[in-house]
Coordinates of C-alpha atoms and ligand atoms in Angstrom, one line a residue:
M1 CA 228.3 -17.3 235.2
T2 CA 228.5 -13.6 234.5
E3 CA 226.6 -13.6 231.2
N4 CA 223.8 -11.4 232.6
A5 CA 224.1 -7.7 232.7
I6 CA 221.7 -7.7 235.7
S7 CA 220.5 -10.6 237.7
I8 CA 217.7 -10.3 240.3
Q9 CA 216.7 -13.1 242.6
N10 CA 213.7 -13.2 244.9
L11 CA 213.9 -9.4 245.5
S12 CA 211.4 -8.0 248.0
K13 CA 211.0 -4.6 249.5
I14 CA 208.7 -3.6 252.3
Y15 CA 208.9 0.1 253.1
A16 CA 208.8 1.2 256.7
G17 CA 205.1 1.6 257.3
G18 CA 204.4 -1.8 255.8
K19 CA 203.9 -1.1 252.1
Q20 CA 205.2 -4.0 250.0
A21 CA 206.6 -2.5 246.9
L22 CA 208.4 -5.6 245.5
D23 CA 207.3 -9.1 246.1
N24 CA 209.7 -11.9 245.4
V25 CA 210.8 -10.6 242.0
S26 CA 213.4 -12.6 239.9
F27 CA 214.6 -11.9 236.4
N28 CA 217.8 -11.5 234.4
V29 CA 218.8 -8.9 231.8
E30 CA 221.0 -10.5 229.2
R31 CA 224.1 -8.6 228.1
G32 CA 223.8 -6.5 225.0
T33 CA 220.0 -6.3 225.0
I34 CA 217.5 -3.5 225.4
F35 CA 215.2 -4.6 228.2
G36 CA 211.8 -2.9 228.9
L37 CA 210.5 -2.8 232.4
L38 CA 206.8 -2.0 232.2
G39 CA 204.1 -1.5 234.7
P40 CA 201.4 1.0 235.8
N41 CA 202.1 3.7 238.3
G42 CA 202.9 2.4 241.7
A43 CA 203.9 -1.0 240.3
G44 CA 207.4 -0.9 241.9
K45 CA 209.6 0.1 239.0
S46 CA 211.3 2.9 240.7
T47 CA 211.8 0.8 243.9
L48 CA 213.5 -1.8 241.8
I49 CA 215.7 0.7 240.0
N50 CA 216.6 2.5 243.1
T51 CA 217.5 -0.8 244.8
L52 CA 220.0 -1.5 241.9
A53 CA 221.3 2.1 242.3
G54 CA 221.9 1.5 246.0
L55 CA 219.4 4.2 247.0
V56 CA 216.8 1.8 248.4
K57 CA 217.7 -0.9 250.9
K58 CA 216.0 -4.1 249.9
T59 CA 214.2 -6.3 252.5
S60 CA 215.4 -9.6 251.0
G61 CA 216.7 -11.2 247.9
T62 CA 219.8 -10.6 245.9
A63 CA 220.8 -8.6 242.9
S64 CA 224.0 -8.3 240.9
I65 CA 225.2 -5.9 238.2
W66 CA 227.7 -7.2 235.6
G67 CA 228.4 -10.1 238.0
F68 CA 228.9 -8.0 241.1
D69 CA 226.6 -8.5 244.0
I70 CA 225.2 -5.2 245.2
D71 CA 225.8 -6.2 248.9
D72 CA 229.1 -8.0 248.6
N73 CA 230.6 -5.7 246.0
P74 CA 228.7 -2.4 246.0
R75 CA 231.5 -0.3 244.6
N76 CA 232.0 -2.5 241.5
A77 CA 228.2 -2.9 241.1
K78 CA 227.8 0.8 241.0
A79 CA 230.8 1.3 238.7
N80 CA 229.1 -0.8 236.1
I81 CA 225.8 1.0 235.9
G82 CA 224.6 4.4 234.9
I83 CA 221.2 5.6 235.8
V84 CA 219.2 8.3 234.1
P85 CA 216.7 9.6 236.6
Q86 CA 213.1 10.6 235.9
E87 CA 213.4 14.0 237.5
I88 CA 215.6 16.7 236.1
M89 CA 217.8 18.2 238.8
F90 CA 220.7 20.4 237.9
D91 CA 222.5 23.2 239.5
P92 CA 221.5 26.1 237.3
F93 CA 224.9 27.7 237.5
F94 CA 226.9 24.8 236.1
T95 CA 227.5 24.4 232.4
P96 CA 227.0 21.0 230.7
R97 CA 230.7 20.6 230.5
E98 CA 231.1 21.4 234.2
S99 CA 228.2 19.0 235.2
L100 CA 229.9 16.2 233.4
E101 CA 233.3 16.9 234.8
L102 CA 231.8 17.0 238.3
Q103 CA 230.0 13.8 237.8
A104 CA 233.2 12.1 236.4
G105 CA 235.0 13.4 239.6
L106 CA 232.3 11.7 241.8
Y107 CA 232.9 8.5 240.0
G108 CA 236.7 8.8 240.4
V109 CA 237.3 9.0 236.6
P110 CA 240.9 10.4 236.2
K111 CA 241.1 13.6 234.2
S112 CA 243.0 11.9 231.4
Q113 CA 240.2 9.4 230.9
R114 CA 237.3 11.9 231.0
R115 CA 235.4 12.4 227.7
S116 CA 233.1 15.2 228.5
M117 CA 233.2 16.7 225.0
E118 CA 232.8 13.4 223.3
L119 CA 229.7 12.7 225.4
L120 CA 228.3 16.1 224.7
K121 CA 228.8 15.6 221.0
A122 CA 227.0 12.2 221.3
V123 CA 224.0 13.8 222.8
R124 CA 224.3 16.8 220.4
L125 CA 225.0 19.3 223.1
D126 CA 228.6 20.2 222.1
D127 CA 227.5 23.7 221.0
K128 CA 226.0 24.2 224.5
A129 CA 229.1 22.9 226.4
D130 CA 229.6 26.2 228.1
A131 CA 226.1 27.6 228.4
Y132 CA 224.4 27.8 231.8
A133 CA 222.2 24.8 232.5
R134 CA 219.3 27.1 233.1
T135 CA 219.4 28.3 229.5
L136 CA 218.9 24.7 228.2
S137 CA 215.5 23.5 226.9
G138 CA 213.8 20.6 228.6
G139 CA 215.0 18.3 225.8
M140 CA 218.6 19.5 226.1
K141 CA 218.5 18.9 229.9
R142 CA 217.2 15.4 229.3
R143 CA 220.0 14.6 227.0
L144 CA 222.5 16.0 229.4
L145 CA 221.1 13.6 232.0
V146 CA 221.9 10.7 229.7
A147 CA 225.4 12.0 229.1
K148 CA 225.8 12.3 232.9
A149 CA 224.9 8.7 233.4
M150 CA 227.6 7.7 230.9
V151 CA 230.6 9.6 232.3
H152 CA 232.1 6.4 233.8
S153 CA 231.4 4.4 230.7
P154 CA 229.2 1.8 232.4
P155 CA 228.3 -1.3 230.3
V156 CA 224.7 -1.0 231.6
I157 CA 222.5 2.0 231.6
I158 CA 219.0 2.4 233.1
L159 CA 216.6 5.0 231.9
D160 CA 213.7 5.7 234.2
E161 CA 210.9 6.9 232.1
P162 CA 211.0 10.5 231.2
T163 CA 207.4 11.4 231.7
A164 CA 206.3 15.0 232.3
G165 CA 207.0 17.5 229.5
V166 CA 208.7 15.2 227.1
D167 CA 207.4 15.7 223.6
I168 CA 207.3 13.2 220.8
E169 CA 210.3 14.6 219.0
L170 CA 212.4 14.5 222.0
R171 CA 211.4 11.0 222.8
Q172 CA 212.4 10.0 219.3
Q173 CA 215.8 11.7 219.7
L174 CA 216.4 10.1 223.0
W175 CA 215.5 6.6 221.7
E176 CA 217.7 7.1 218.7
Y177 CA 220.5 7.7 221.1
V178 CA 219.6 4.7 223.2
V179 CA 219.7 2.5 220.1
E180 CA 223.0 4.0 219.1
L181 CA 224.4 3.2 222.6
N182 CA 223.1 -0.3 222.4
N183 CA 224.7 -0.8 219.0
Q184 CA 228.0 0.1 220.7
G185 CA 227.4 -2.7 223.1
V186 CA 225.7 -1.0 226.0
T187 CA 223.0 -3.0 227.7
V188 CA 219.9 -0.8 228.2
V189 CA 217.1 -1.1 230.6
L190 CA 214.2 1.3 230.2
T191 CA 211.0 1.9 232.0
T192 CA 208.1 3.1 230.0
H193 CA 204.3 3.3 230.0
Y194 CA 204.2 3.2 226.3
L195 CA 203.8 -0.3 225.0
E196 CA 204.3 0.8 221.4
E197 CA 207.7 2.3 222.3
A198 CA 208.7 -0.9 224.2
E199 CA 207.6 -2.9 221.2
Q200 CA 209.8 -1.0 218.9
L201 CA 212.8 -0.7 221.1
C202 CA 213.1 -3.7 223.4
D203 CA 214.3 -7.2 222.8
Q204 CA 212.7 -8.4 226.0
I205 CA 209.8 -7.0 228.1
A206 CA 209.0 -7.6 231.7
I207 CA 205.8 -6.4 233.3
I208 CA 205.4 -5.8 237.0
N209 CA 202.3 -4.9 238.9
H210 CA 201.6 -4.6 242.6
G211 CA 205.3 -5.4 243.1
K212 CA 205.0 -8.8 241.4
L213 CA 206.6 -9.9 238.1
I214 CA 203.8 -10.8 235.8
T215 CA 205.6 -11.7 232.6
N216 CA 209.1 -11.6 231.2
Q217 CA 209.4 -12.7 227.7
P218 CA 210.9 -11.8 224.3
T219 CA 209.0 -8.9 222.7
K220 CA 208.2 -11.1 219.7
E221 CA 206.4 -13.6 221.9
L222 CA 204.4 -10.8 223.6
I223 CA 203.4 -9.5 220.2
N224 CA 202.5 -13.0 219.1
M225 CA 200.0 -13.0 221.9
A226 CA 198.5 -10.0 220.2
R227 CA 198.0 -12.0 217.1
E228 CA 195.6 -14.2 219.0
K229 CA 191.9 -13.7 218.5
I230 CA 189.2 -15.2 220.6
V231 CA 185.8 -16.4 219.4
R232 CA 183.1 -17.4 221.9
L233 CA 180.5 -19.9 220.7
T234 CA 177.3 -21.0 222.2
L235 CA 176.2 -24.3 220.9
E236 CA 172.8 -25.9 220.7
N237 CA 173.8 -28.8 222.9
D238 CA 176.2 -29.4 225.7
I239 CA 179.7 -30.4 224.5
I240 CA 181.1 -33.7 225.6
E241 CA 184.5 -33.5 224.0
T242 CA 186.7 -30.5 223.5
P243 CA 187.1 -29.8 219.8
I244 CA 190.7 -29.9 218.6
H245 CA 192.4 -28.3 215.6
D246 CA 195.9 -27.3 214.6
A247 CA 195.1 -23.6 214.4
F248 CA 193.3 -23.5 217.8
E249 CA 195.8 -22.3 220.4
K250 CA 193.5 -22.7 223.3
V251 CA 190.0 -24.1 223.8
E252 CA 188.2 -23.4 227.0
M253 CA 184.8 -24.7 228.1
I254 CA 183.0 -21.8 229.7
A255 CA 179.8 -23.6 230.5
G256 CA 178.2 -26.8 229.2
S257 CA 177.3 -25.4 225.8
T258 CA 179.7 -22.4 225.6
L259 CA 183.2 -22.6 224.3
E260 CA 186.0 -20.0 224.0
I261 CA 188.5 -20.7 221.2
T262 CA 191.7 -18.7 221.0
Y263 CA 193.2 -18.9 217.5
N264 CA 196.0 -17.3 215.5
K265 CA 194.4 -14.8 213.2
D266 CA 197.3 -15.2 210.8
K267 CA 196.4 -18.8 210.3
M268 CA 192.6 -18.7 210.3
N269 CA 189.7 -16.4 210.2
A270 CA 186.5 -16.5 212.3
G271 CA 184.5 -18.0 209.4
E272 CA 186.9 -20.9 209.2
V273 CA 186.7 -21.5 212.9
L274 CA 183.0 -21.8 212.6
S275 CA 183.2 -24.2 209.7
V276 CA 185.6 -26.4 211.7
I277 CA 183.2 -26.5 214.6
Q278 CA 180.2 -27.2 212.3
S279 CA 182.1 -29.9 210.5
M280 CA 182.4 -31.7 213.8
G281 CA 178.6 -31.8 213.8
L282 CA 178.1 -29.1 216.4
N283 CA 175.4 -26.5 215.9
I284 CA 176.2 -23.0 216.7
V285 CA 173.5 -20.7 218.1
D286 CA 175.6 -17.6 219.0
V287 CA 179.0 -16.1 218.2
T288 CA 181.1 -13.2 219.7
T289 CA 184.7 -12.4 218.8
K290 CA 187.4 -10.5 220.6
E291 CA 190.8 -9.3 219.4
A292 CA 193.7 -8.9 221.7
D293 CA 196.3 -6.2 221.2
L294 CA 199.3 -5.4 223.3
E295 CA 197.2 -2.9 225.3
D296 CA 194.7 -5.7 226.0
I297 CA 197.4 -8.1 227.0
F298 CA 199.0 -5.5 229.3
L299 CA 195.6 -4.8 230.9
S300 CA 194.7 -8.4 231.3
L301 CA 198.1 -9.3 232.7
T302 CA 198.0 -6.5 235.1
S303 CA 194.4 -7.0 236.2
N304 CA 194.8 -10.7 236.7
A305 CA 197.5 -10.1 239.2
A306 CA 195.4 -7.6 241.2
Ligands
ADP1 P1 206.5 2.9 240.2 O1 207.9 3.4 239.9 O2 206.2 1.7 239.4 O3 205.5 3.9 239.9 P2 207.2 2.8 243.0 O4 208.4 1.9 243.1 O5 207.5 4.3 243.0 O6 206.4 2.4 241.7 O7 206.2 2.5 244.2 C1 205.7 1.2 244.5 C2 204.9 1.3 245.8 O8 205.7 1.6 246.9 C3 203.8 2.4 245.7 O9 202.7 1.9 246.3 C4 204.4 3.5 246.4 O10 203.4 4.3 247.0 C5 205.2 2.8 247.5 N1 206.4 3.6 247.9 C6 207.4 4.1 247.1 N2 208.4 4.7 247.8 C7 208.0 4.6 249.1 C8 208.6 5.1 250.3 N3 209.7 5.8 250.3 N4 207.9 4.8 251.4 C9 206.7 4.1 251.4 N5 206.1 3.7 250.3 C10 206.7 3.9 249.1

């Protein structure tokens, strides 16, 4: 029953003022995975994360973290999750070591169980343990945020996309650490705008738009969708029967004499599609092709739900 790291059922949020930020969202995050939560700006990602963090009060639905319902058992739910916020906010007069000690104190971690230096080492900030936070670079601050989210050793960590001022090298470093954490058994949820990143890192990808869950599937399946290619054919005569072939994944009649065939480009090329159609005795008068990539899929999924 508690196999999921996070379980969300029929979650809705309507802000005071009437804005519906989440609309009946349900999904599970399996333990031990890296889960990507994608969606354009304003989709509802932060609302969802903040609901889990106990910062936003949901309108309806249920959510649990590591088997603990956020309403019935908020303390345990909170103890099992670490959240890395988007915004960097530090007291400039605390050193990284002090920041971690303070955070551990907030979570009630006894002194004997604190592991500030170990965490600083893990995020490669051990040589900055006693430097003032204001002397740290943007990248160092970001890594300190990750360490802060880990002080109570939660089995689940959520990284809200670090956007502004994060360069490629820093992202790489951050993701390397995320993978390292995951290898140690930590379940990771990350929000990102970058499909490529999600593709590389995540086992499973959910996309939300306008507060609605549009898709939630293994990354491999999403990428398979990107292997699909579409050819649109206009035939001389109206079609009576839909042409069928093993390598056709979908055949759609657009109008009497126009067909759209979705095929797997690993199995067939456009020329072969045409041959198959011609061998059925159908004469082709016009052809256009279209290739889907992850970006396309993302766009089509998010625009369909508009
Ligand atoms: P994302 O993180 O995907 O960019 P958000 O969860 O921040 O999306 O926002 C979802 C929608 O809810 C947006 O339309 C946003 O303007 C609205 N929203 C967010 N926070 C509030 C709030 N405190 N009050 C009213 N509306 C809000």
